[in-house]
Every structure is written in C-alpha cells, then in structure tokens.
Coordinates of C-alpha atoms in Angstrom, one line a residue:
X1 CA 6.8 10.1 3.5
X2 CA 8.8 13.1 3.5
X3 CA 12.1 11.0 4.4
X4 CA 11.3 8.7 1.3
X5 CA 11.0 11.8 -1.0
X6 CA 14.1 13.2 0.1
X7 CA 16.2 10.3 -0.1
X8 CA 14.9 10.1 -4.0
X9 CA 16.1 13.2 -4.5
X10 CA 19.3 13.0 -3.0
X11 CA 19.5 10.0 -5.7
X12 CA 18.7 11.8 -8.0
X13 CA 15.4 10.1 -8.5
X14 CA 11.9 10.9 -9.5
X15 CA 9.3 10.1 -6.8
X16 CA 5.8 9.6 -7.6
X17 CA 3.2 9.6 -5.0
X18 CA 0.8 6.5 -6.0
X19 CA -0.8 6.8 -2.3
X20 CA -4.2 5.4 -2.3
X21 CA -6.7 8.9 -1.7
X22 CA -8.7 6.8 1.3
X23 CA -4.7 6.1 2.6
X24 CA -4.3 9.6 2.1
X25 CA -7.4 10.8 3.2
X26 CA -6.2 8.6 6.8
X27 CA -2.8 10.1 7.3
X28 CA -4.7 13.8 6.8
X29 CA -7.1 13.0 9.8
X30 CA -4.7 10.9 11.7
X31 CA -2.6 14.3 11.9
X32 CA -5.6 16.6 12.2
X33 CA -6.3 14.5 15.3
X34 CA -2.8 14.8 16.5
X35 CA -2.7 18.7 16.3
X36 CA -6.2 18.7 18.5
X37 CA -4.7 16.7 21.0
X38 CA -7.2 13.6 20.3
X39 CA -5.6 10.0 20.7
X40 CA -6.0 6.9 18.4
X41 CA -6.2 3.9 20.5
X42 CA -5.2 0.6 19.6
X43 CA -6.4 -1.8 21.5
X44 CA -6.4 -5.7 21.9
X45 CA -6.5 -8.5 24.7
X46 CA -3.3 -10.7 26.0
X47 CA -5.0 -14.4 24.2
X48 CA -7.0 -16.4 24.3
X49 CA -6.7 -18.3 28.3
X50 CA -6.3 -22.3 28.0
X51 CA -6.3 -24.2 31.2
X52 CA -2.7 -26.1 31.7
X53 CA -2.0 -28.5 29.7
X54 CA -4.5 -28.0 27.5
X55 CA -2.6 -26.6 24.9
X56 CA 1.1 -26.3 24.8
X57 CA 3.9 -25.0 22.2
X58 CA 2.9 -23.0 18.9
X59 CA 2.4 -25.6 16.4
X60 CA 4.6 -24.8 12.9
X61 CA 3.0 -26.5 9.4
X62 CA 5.6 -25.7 7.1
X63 CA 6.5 -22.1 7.6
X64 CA 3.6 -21.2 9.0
X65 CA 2.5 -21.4 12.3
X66 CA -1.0 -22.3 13.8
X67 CA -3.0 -23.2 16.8
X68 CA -5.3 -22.0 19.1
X69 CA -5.1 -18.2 19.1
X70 CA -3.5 -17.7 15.8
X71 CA -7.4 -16.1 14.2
X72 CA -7.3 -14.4 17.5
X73 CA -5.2 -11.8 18.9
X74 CA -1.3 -13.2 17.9
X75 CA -2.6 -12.6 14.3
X76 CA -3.9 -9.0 15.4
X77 CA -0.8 -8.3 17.5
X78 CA 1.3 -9.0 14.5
X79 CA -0.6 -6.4 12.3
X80 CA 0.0 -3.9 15.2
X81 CA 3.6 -4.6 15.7
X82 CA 4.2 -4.3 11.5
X83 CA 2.2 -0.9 11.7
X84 CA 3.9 0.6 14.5
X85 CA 7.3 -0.4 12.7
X86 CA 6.4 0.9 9.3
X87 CA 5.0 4.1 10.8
X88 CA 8.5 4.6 12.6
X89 CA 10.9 3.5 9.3
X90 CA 8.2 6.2 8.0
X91 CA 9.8 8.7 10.7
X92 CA 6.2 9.9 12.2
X93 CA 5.4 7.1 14.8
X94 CA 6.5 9.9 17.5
X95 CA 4.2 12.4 16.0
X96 CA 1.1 10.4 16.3
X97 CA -0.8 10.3 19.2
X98 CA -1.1 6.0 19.7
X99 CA -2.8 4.9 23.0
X100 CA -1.4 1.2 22.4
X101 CA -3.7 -1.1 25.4
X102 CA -3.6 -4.9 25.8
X103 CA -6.0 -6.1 28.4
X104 CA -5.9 -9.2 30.7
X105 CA -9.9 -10.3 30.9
X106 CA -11.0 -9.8 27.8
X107 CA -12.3 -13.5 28.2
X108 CA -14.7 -12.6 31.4
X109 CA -16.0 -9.8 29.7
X110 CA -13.4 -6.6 31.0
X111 CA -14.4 -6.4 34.8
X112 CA -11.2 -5.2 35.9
X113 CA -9.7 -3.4 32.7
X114 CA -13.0 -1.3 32.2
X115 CA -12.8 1.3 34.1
X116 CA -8.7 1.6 32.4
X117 CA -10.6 1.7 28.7
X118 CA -13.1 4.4 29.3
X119 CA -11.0 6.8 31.0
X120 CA -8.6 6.0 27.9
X121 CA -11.0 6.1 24.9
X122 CA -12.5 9.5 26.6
X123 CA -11.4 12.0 24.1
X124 CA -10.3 9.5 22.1
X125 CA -10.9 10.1 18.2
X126 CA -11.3 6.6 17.6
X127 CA -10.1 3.1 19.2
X128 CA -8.9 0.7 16.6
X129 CA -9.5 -3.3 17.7
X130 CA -6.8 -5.6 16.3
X131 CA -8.5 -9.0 17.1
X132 CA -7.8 -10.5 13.4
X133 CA -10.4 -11.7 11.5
X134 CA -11.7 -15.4 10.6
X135 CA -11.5 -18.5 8.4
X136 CA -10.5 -16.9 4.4
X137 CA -9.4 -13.5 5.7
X138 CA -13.4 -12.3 6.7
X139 CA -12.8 -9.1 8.2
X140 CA -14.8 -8.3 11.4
X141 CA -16.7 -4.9 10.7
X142 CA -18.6 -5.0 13.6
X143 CA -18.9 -6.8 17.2
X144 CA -22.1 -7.8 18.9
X145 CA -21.7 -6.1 22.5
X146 CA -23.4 -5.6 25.6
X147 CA -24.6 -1.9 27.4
X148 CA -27.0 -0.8 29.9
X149 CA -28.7 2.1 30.1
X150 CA -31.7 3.6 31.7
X151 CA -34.1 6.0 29.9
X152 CA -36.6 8.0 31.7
X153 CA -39.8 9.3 29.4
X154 CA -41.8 12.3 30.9
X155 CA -45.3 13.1 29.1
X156 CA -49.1 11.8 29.1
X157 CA -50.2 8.9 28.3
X158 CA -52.1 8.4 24.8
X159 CA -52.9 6.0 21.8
X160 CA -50.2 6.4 19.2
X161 CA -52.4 5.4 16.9
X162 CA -55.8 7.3 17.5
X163 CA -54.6 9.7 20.4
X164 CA -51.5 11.3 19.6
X165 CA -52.2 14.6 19.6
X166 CA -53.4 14.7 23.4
X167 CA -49.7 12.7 24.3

C-alpha cells in the first residue's frame, strides 16, 4: 500500500513490491469498480439454526475451537472480519465500495431476505460468498442453486433432423 511504502521510506528503507500479479490484477479492478460506481458485495447468512438445547457453548480442543457451524459461516465470517481489518490497516477500506449483507433465512431458502439481495447485487460488480469451505480446506467454487424462468419460442414446427430448413 501507499502507507507501507512511505513509512519505508521515512526509515530509510527499501520497499520491494513482491505483490502476487492475480493480487494485483484484484486491487486494479477492485478500484476500477469503485471509480464506476459498481459495489462488491460480501455476503453470508447469521449460522447455522439449532433447535434449543440442541447444541450449546462453542466447544474449544486445545486452542482451537469447533462445533457445529465452525465449516460454516463463523469460519467465513472470520475471513471477512480479517479482510475488512487488513484492508483498513492498508488505509483503503473507505475507498472501496463493500456492500457487507448477513441474512437471517439462509436455512429456508431466502424468502424474506430476497427481495433485500437483488435490489443489492443489481449493479453489483460481483457478490463474494464467505460460507468457508469443507473437511481439508476444499474450497467451494461453485453452489448448486435453484431459478425459474419461463421461455417463450415463436416459429414453425419442423424435424430437426430431416426438416430444418422449413422451421
């Protein structure tokens, strides 16, 4: 960051930018985004919903803690939280333009919190899912989901195979 490079060379130190080009490539479109007035949303549910008594407390082994949840969204919420922090120890968390959304009914599929999502992601550049990932770190590159849609086709019927040029 700019802040970093400066305080080097107030110290009289030589900075050298090891920055990964895809990590660089990022921060380029994350500010291109920014100047056209296009949000980045981050976006995750409040947990996983355990009737009472169920399950209880947040389990330690050793000095790590574990439990139901902890593959879900407290692992994903922890990525956000350390992001958000770096980005603002970085000094340009205020320049970025971070929808940050945590839904209630992420469990019965988003019935209320819908309606919230679309009109947030609209102009969105991109929205940014923080639900961790599984058993030896997998990462989750993709979700199964759910849509509807209705398509209307106009034209004449004819065989595809033997008839396509009257269709």
């Amino acid at each position: 960051s700019p802040a970093v490079r400066e305080d080097a060379r107030r110290r009289g130190l030589r900075a050298i930018d090891a920055t990964c080009p895809l990590v660089t490539k990022l921060h380029l479109e994350a500010i291109r985004y920014a100047r056209e007035n296009y949000s980045i949303v981050l976006i995750g549910h409040h947990d996983t919903v355990f009737p009472p008594g169920q399950f209880e407390g947040w389990p330690q082994e050793g000095d790590r803690a574990v439990g139901p949840g902890a593959l879900d969204m407290k692992g994903g919420w922890a990525i956000v939280r350390a992001v958000l922090a770096t980005l603002d120890e970085a000094d340009v968390l205020a320049s970025l333009p971070l929808v940050v959304v945590s839904v209630s009914d992420e469990e019965v599929g988003s019935p209320d919190s819908a309606p919230h999502l679309r009109r947030i992601a609209q102009g969105a550049a991109c929205a940014l899912v923080f639900e961790s990932g599984r058993a030896q770190d997998a990462i989750i590159t993709q979700r199964r989901g759910s849509g509807a849609l209705v398509a209307i086709a106009h034209g004449v019927a004819a065989h595809a195979g033997n008839q396509h040029r009257e269709g």
